[in-house]
PDB file of C-alpha atoms in Angstrom:
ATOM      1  CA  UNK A  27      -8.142  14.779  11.434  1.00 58.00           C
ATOM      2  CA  UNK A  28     -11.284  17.047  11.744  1.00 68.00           C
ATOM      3  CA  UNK A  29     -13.398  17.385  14.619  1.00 79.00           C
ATOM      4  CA  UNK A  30     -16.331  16.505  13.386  1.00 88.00           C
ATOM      5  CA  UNK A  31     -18.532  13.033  14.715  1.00 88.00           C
ATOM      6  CA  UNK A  32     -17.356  13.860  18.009  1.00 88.00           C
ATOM      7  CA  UNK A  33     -20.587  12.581  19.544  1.00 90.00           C
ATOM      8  CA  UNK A  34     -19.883   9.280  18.174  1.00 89.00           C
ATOM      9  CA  UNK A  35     -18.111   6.642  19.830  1.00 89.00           C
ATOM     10  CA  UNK A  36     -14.936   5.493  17.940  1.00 89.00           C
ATOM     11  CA  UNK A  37     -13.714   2.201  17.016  1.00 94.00           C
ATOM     12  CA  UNK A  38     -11.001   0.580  15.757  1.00 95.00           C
ATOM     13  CA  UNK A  39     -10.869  -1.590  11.924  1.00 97.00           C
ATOM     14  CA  UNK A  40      -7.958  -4.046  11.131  1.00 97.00           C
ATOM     15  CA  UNK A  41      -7.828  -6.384   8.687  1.00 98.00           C
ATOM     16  CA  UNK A  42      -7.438  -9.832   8.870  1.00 98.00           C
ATOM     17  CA  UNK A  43      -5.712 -12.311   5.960  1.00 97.00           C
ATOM     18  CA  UNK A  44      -6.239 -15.621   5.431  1.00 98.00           C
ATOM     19  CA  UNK A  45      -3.560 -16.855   3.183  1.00 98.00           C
ATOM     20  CA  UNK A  46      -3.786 -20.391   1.309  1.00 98.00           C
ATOM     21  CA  UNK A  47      -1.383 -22.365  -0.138  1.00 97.00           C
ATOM     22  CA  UNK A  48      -1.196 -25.778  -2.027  1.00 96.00           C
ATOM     23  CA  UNK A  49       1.320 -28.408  -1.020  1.00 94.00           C
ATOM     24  CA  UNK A  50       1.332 -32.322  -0.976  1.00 93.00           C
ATOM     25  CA  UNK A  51      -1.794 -32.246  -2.504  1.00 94.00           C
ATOM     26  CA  UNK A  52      -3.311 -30.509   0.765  1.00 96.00           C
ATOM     27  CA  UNK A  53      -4.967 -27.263   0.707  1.00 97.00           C
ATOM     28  CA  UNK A  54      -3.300 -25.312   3.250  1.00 97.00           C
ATOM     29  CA  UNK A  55      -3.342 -21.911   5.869  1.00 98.00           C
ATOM     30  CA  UNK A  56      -0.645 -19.963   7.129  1.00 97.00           C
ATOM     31  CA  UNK A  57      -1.143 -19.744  11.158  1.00 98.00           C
ATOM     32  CA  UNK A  58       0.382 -18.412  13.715  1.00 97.00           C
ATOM     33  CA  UNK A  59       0.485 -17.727  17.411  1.00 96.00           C
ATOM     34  CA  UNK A  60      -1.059 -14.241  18.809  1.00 95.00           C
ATOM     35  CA  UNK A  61       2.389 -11.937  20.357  1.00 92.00           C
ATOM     36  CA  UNK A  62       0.145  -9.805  22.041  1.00 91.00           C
ATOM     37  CA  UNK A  63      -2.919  -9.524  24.241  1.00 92.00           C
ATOM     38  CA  UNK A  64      -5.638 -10.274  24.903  1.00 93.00           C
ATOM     39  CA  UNK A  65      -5.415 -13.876  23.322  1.00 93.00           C
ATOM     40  CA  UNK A  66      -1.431 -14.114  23.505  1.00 95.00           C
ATOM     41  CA  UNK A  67      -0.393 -17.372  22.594  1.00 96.00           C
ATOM     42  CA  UNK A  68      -4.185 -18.036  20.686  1.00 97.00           C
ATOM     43  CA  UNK A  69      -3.698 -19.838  17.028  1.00 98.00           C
ATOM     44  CA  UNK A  70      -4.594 -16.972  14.839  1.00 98.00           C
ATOM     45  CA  UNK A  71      -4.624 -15.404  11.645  1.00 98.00           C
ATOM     46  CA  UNK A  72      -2.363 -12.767  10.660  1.00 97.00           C
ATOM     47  CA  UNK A  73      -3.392  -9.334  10.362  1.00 96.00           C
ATOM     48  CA  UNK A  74      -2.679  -5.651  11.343  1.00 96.00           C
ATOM     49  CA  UNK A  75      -4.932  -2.401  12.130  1.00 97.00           C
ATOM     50  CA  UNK A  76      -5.698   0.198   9.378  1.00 97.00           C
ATOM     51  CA  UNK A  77      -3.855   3.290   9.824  1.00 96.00           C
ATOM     52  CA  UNK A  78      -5.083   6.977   9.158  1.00 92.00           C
ATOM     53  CA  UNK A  79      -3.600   7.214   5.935  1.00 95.00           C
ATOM     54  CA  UNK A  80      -4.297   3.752   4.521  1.00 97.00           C
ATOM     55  CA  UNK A  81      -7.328   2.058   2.539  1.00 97.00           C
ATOM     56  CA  UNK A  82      -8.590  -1.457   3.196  1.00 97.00           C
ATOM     57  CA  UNK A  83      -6.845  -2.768   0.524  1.00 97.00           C
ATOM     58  CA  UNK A  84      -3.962  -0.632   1.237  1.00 97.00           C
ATOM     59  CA  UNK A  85      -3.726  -2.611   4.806  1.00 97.00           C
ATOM     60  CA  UNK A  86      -4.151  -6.205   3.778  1.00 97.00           C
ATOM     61  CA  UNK A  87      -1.476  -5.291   0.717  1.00 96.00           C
ATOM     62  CA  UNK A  88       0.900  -4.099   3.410  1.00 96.00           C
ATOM     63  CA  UNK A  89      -0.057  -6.790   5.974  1.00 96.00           C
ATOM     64  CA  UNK A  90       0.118  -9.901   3.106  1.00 96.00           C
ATOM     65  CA  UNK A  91       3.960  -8.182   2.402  1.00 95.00           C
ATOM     66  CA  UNK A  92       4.849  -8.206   5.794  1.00 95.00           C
ATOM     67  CA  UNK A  93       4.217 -11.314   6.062  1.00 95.00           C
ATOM     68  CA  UNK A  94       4.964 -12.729   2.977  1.00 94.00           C
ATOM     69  CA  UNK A  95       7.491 -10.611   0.686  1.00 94.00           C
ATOM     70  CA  UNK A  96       5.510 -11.316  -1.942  1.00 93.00           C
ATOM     71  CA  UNK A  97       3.459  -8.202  -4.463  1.00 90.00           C
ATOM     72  CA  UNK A  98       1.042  -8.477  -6.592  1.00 88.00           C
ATOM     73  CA  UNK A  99      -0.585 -12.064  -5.241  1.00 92.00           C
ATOM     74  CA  UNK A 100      -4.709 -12.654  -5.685  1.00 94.00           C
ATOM     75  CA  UNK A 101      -6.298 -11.057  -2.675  1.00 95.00           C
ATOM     76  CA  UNK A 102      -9.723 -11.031  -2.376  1.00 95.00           C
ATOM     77  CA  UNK A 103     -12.126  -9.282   0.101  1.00 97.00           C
ATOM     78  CA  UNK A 104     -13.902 -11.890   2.502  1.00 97.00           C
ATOM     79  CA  UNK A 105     -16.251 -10.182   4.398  1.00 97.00           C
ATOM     80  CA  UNK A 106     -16.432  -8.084   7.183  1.00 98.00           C
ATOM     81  CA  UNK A 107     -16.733  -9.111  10.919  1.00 98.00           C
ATOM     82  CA  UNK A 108     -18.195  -6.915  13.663  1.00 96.00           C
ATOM     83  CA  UNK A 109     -19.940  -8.938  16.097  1.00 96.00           C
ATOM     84  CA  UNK A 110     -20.074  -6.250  19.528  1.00 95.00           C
ATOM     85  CA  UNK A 111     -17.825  -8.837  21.956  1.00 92.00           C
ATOM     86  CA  UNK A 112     -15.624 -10.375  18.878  1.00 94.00           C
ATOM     87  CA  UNK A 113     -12.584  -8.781  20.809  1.00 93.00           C
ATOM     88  CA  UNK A 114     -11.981  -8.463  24.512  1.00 90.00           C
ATOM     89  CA  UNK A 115      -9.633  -5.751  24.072  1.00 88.00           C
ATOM     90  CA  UNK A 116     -11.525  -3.177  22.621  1.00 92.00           C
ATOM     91  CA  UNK A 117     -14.800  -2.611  20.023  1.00 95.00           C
ATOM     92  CA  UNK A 118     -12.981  -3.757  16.398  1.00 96.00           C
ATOM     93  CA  UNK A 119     -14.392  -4.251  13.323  1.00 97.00           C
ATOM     94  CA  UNK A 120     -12.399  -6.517  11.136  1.00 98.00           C
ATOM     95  CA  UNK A 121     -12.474  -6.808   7.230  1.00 98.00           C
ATOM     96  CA  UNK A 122     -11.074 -10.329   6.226  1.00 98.00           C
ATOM     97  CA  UNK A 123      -9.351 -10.922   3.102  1.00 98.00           C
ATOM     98  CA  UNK A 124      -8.496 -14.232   1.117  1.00 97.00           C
ATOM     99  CA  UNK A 125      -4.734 -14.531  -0.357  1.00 97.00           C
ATOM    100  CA  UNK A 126      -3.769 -17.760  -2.678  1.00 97.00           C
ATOM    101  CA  UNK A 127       0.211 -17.684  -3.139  1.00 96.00           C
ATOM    102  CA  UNK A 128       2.050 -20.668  -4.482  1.00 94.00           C
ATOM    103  CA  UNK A 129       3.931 -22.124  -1.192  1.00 94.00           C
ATOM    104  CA  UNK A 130       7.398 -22.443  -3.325  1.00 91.00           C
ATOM    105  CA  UNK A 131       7.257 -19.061  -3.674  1.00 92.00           C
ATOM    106  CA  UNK A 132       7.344 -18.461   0.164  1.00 93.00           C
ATOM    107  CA  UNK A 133      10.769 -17.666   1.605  1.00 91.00           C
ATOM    108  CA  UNK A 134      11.247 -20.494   4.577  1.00 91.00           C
ATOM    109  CA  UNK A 135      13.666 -17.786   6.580  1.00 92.00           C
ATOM    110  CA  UNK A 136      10.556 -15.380   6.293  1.00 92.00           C
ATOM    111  CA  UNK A 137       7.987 -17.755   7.715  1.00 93.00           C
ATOM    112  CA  UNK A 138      10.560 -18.607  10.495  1.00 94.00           C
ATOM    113  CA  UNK A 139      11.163 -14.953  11.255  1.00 94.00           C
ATOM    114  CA  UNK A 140       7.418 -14.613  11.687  1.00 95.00           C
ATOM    115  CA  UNK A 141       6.890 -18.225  13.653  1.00 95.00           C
ATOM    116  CA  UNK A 142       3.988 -19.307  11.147  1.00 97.00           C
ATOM    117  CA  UNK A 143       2.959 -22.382  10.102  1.00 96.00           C
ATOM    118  CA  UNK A 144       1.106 -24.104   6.878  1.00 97.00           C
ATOM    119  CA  UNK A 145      -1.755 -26.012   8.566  1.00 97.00           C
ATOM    120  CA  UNK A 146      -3.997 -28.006   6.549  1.00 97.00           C
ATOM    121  CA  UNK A 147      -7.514 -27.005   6.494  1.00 96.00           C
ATOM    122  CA  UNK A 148      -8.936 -29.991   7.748  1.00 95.00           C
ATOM    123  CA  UNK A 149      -6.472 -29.982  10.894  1.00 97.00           C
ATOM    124  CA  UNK A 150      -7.202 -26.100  11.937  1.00 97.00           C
ATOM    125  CA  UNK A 151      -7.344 -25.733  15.478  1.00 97.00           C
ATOM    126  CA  UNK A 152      -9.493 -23.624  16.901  1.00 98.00           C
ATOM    127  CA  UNK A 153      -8.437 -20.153  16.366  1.00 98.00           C
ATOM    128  CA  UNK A 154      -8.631 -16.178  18.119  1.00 97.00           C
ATOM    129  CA  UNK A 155     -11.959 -14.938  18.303  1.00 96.00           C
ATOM    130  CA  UNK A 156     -13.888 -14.943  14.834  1.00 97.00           C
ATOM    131  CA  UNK A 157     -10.818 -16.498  12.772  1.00 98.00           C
ATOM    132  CA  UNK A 158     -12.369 -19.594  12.323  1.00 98.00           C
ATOM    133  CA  UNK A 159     -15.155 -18.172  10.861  1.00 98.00           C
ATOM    134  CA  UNK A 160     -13.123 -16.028   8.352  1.00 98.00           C
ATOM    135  CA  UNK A 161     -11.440 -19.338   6.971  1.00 98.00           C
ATOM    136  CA  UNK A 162     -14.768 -21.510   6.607  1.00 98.00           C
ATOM    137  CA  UNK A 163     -16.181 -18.338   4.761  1.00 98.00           C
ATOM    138  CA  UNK A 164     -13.043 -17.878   2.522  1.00 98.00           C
ATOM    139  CA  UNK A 165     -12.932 -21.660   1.590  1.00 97.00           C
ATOM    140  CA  UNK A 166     -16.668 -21.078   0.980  1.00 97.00           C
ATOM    141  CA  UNK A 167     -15.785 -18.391  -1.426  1.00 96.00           C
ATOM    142  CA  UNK A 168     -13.367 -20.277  -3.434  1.00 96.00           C
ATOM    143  CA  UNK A 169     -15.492 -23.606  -3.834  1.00 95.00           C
ATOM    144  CA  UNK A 170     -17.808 -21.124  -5.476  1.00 94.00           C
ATOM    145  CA  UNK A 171     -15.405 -19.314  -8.012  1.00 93.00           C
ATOM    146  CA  UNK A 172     -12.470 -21.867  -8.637  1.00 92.00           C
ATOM    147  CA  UNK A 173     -14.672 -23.122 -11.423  1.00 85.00           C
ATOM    148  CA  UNK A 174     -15.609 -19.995 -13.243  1.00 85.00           C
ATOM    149  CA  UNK A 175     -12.107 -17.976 -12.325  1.00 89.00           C
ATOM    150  CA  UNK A 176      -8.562 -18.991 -12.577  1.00 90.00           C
ATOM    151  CA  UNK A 177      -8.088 -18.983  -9.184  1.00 93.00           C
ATOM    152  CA  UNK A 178      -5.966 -22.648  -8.900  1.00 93.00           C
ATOM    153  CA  UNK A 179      -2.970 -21.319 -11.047  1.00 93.00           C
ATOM    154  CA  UNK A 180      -2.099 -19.159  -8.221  1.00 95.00           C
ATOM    155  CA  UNK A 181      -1.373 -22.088  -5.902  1.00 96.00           C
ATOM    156  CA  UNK A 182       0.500 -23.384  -8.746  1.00 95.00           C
ATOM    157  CA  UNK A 183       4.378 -23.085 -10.120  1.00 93.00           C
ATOM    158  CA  UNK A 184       4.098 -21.146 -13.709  1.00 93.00           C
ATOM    159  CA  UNK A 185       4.184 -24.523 -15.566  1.00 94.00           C
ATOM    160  CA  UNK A 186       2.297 -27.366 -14.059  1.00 94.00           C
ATOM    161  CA  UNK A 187       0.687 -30.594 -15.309  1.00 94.00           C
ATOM    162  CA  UNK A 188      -2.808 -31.569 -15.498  1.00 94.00           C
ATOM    163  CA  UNK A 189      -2.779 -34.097 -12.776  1.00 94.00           C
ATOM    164  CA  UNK A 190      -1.192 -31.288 -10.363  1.00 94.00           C
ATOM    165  CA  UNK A 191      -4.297 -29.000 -11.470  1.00 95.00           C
ATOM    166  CA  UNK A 192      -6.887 -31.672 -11.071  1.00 96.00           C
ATOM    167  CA  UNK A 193      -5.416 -32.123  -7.514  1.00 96.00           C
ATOM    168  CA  UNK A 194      -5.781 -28.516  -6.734  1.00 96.00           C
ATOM    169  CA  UNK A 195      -9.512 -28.612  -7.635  1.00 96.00           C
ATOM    170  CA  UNK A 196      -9.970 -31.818  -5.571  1.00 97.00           C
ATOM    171  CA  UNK A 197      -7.754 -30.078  -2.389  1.00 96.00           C
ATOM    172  CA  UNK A 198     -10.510 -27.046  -3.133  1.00 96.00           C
ATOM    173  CA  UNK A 199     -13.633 -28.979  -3.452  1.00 96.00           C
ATOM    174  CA  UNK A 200     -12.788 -31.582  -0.639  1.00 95.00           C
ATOM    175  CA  UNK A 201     -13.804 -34.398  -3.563  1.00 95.00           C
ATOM    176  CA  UNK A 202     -12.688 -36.705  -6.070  1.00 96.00           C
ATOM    177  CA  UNK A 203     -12.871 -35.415  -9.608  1.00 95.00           C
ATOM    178  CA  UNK A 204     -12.811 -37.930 -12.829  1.00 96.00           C
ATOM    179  CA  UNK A 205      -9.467 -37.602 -14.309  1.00 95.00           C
ATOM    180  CA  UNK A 206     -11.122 -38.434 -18.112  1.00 95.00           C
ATOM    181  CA  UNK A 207     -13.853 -35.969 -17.323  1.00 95.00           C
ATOM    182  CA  UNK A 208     -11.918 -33.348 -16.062  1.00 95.00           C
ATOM    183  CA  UNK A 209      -8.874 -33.416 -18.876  1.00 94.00           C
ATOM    184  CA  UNK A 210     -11.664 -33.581 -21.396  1.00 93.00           C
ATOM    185  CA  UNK A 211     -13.347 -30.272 -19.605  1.00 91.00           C
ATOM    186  CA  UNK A 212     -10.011 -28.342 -19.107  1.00 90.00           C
ATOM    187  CA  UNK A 213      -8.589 -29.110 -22.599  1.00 86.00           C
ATOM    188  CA  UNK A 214     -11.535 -26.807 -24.218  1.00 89.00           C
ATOM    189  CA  UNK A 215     -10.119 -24.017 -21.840  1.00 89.00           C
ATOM    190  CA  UNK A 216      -8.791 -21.562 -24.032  1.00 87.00           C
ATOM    191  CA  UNK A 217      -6.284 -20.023 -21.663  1.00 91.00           C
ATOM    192  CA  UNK A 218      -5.123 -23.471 -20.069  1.00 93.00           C
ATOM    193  CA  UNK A 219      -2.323 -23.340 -22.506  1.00 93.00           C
ATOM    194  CA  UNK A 220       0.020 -26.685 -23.527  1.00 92.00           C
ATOM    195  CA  UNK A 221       3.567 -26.052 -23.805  1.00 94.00           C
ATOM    196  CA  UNK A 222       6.464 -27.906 -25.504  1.00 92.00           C
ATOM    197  CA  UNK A 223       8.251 -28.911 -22.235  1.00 89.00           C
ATOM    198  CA  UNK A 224       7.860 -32.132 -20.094  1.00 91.00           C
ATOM    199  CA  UNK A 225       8.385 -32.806 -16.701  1.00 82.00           C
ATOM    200  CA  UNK A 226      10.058 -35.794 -15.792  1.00 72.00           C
ATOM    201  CA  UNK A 227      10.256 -35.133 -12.218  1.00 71.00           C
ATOM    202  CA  UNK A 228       6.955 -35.612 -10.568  1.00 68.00           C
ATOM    203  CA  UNK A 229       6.232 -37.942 -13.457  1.00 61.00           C
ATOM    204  CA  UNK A 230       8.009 -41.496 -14.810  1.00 65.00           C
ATOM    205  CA  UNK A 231       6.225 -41.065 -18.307  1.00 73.00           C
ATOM    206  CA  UNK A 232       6.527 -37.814 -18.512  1.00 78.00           C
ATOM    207  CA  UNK A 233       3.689 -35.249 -18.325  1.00 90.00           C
ATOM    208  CA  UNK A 234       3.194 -32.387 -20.713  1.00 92.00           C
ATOM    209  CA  UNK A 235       3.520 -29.062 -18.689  1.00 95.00           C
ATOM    210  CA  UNK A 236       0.989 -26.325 -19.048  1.00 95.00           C
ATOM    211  CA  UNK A 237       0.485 -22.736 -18.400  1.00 94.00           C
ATOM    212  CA  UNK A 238      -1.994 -19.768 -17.420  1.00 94.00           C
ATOM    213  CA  UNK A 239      -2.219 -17.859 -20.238  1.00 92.00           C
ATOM    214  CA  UNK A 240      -3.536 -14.140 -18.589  1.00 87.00           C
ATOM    215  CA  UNK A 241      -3.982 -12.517 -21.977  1.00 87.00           C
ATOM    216  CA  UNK A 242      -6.063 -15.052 -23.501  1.00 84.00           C
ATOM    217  CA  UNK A 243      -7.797 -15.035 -20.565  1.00 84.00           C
ATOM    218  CA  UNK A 244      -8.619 -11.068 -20.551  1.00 79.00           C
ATOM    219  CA  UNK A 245      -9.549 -11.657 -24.395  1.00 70.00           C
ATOM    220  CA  UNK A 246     -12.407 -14.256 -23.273  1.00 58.00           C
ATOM    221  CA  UNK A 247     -15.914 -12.406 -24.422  1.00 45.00           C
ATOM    222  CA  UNK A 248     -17.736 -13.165 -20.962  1.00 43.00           C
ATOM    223  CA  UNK A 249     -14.749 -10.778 -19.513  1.00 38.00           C
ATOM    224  CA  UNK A 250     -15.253  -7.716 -22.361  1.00 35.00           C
ATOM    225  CA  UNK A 251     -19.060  -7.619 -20.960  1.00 30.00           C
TER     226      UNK A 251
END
């Protein structure tokens, strides 16, 4: 590191990620308890501090593996968080990020080893410093884009029926959704793609299974703008 900016006080950045899953219809967050002070023992998100030789999105990639095992999973940029007395320790600026995994995917031993939990959104307790803001401004991000980005398939198993998608939107959007309405809608959706298997397992009848189709997704004009 160079010398230079020496006349400037120094502070520290971490980030912060605030992973969601979908399960039992629920919309869910992965929450743990602080191992360290000052808030030991606080409900809190999970997170690390930036090092020297890392990006933002270099931390949160490292942190979500850490915690997760998983690469390559939507991440998203929240916001960042600053406010002077946000941490008793010392003056950090944090730079929240929004994960969606599928909670299948999720290796039990892993969140074990790591003593988090998968807390429904409507039951969060109230969390370390500013972490309760982070979630209510990452659910606020999603209500705004699940509709215009394929953000539910990643909270979803690679083949999924409509009724498990329409319950994804509803665990989103906190609401009911028309089930004739919303088939009709997603059935002009190009890269919502119908396969030839069935699932007889969450359904008696039998539901058709479906699938993201990414290609036909990156081919969709409003994307080539």
């Amino acid at each position: 590191m160079t010398t230079y900016y020496n006349e400037h006080s120094k502070v520290f950045v971490s980030v912060d990620c605030i992973i969601f899953g979908f399960e039992d219809k629920k919309l869910k967050v992965l929450l743990g308890k602080r191992k360290m002070d000052p808030g030991r023992g606080e409900w809190s998100l999970y997170g690390g501090f930036v090092e020297e030789n890392e990006s933002l999105d270099d931390a949160a990639n490292r942190v979500l593996l850490e915690l997760t095992g998983l690469k390559n999973i939507y991440m998203k940029q929240v916001g960042a968080f600053g406010a002077i007395d946000r941490d008793p320790g010392e003056r950090v600026i944090s730079v929240a990020y929004c994960a969606l995994i599928n909670v299948k995917d999720y290796d039990e031993e892993l969140r074990e080893e790591h003593q988090v939990e998968w807390i429904n959104i409507k039951d969060i307790p109230e969390l370390y410093s500013d972490h309760n803001d982070m979630v209510n401004k990452a659910i606020t991000l999603l209500r705004r884009r699940i509709s215009s980005e394929p953000l539910s398939f990643n909270l979803l198993p690679d083949l999924f029926t409509l009724t498990q998608l329409q319950h994804v939107y509803e665990a989103v959007l906190d609401d009911n959704i028309d089930k004739r309405n919303f088939r009709k809608r997603i059935k002009t959706i190009e890269y919502i793609e119908k396969t030839d298997r069935i699932d007889k397992i969450t359904s008696k009848r039998g539901a058709a299974l479906y699938r993201f189709n990414k290609e036909a997704y990156m081919e969709d004009p409003i994307f080539k703008l």
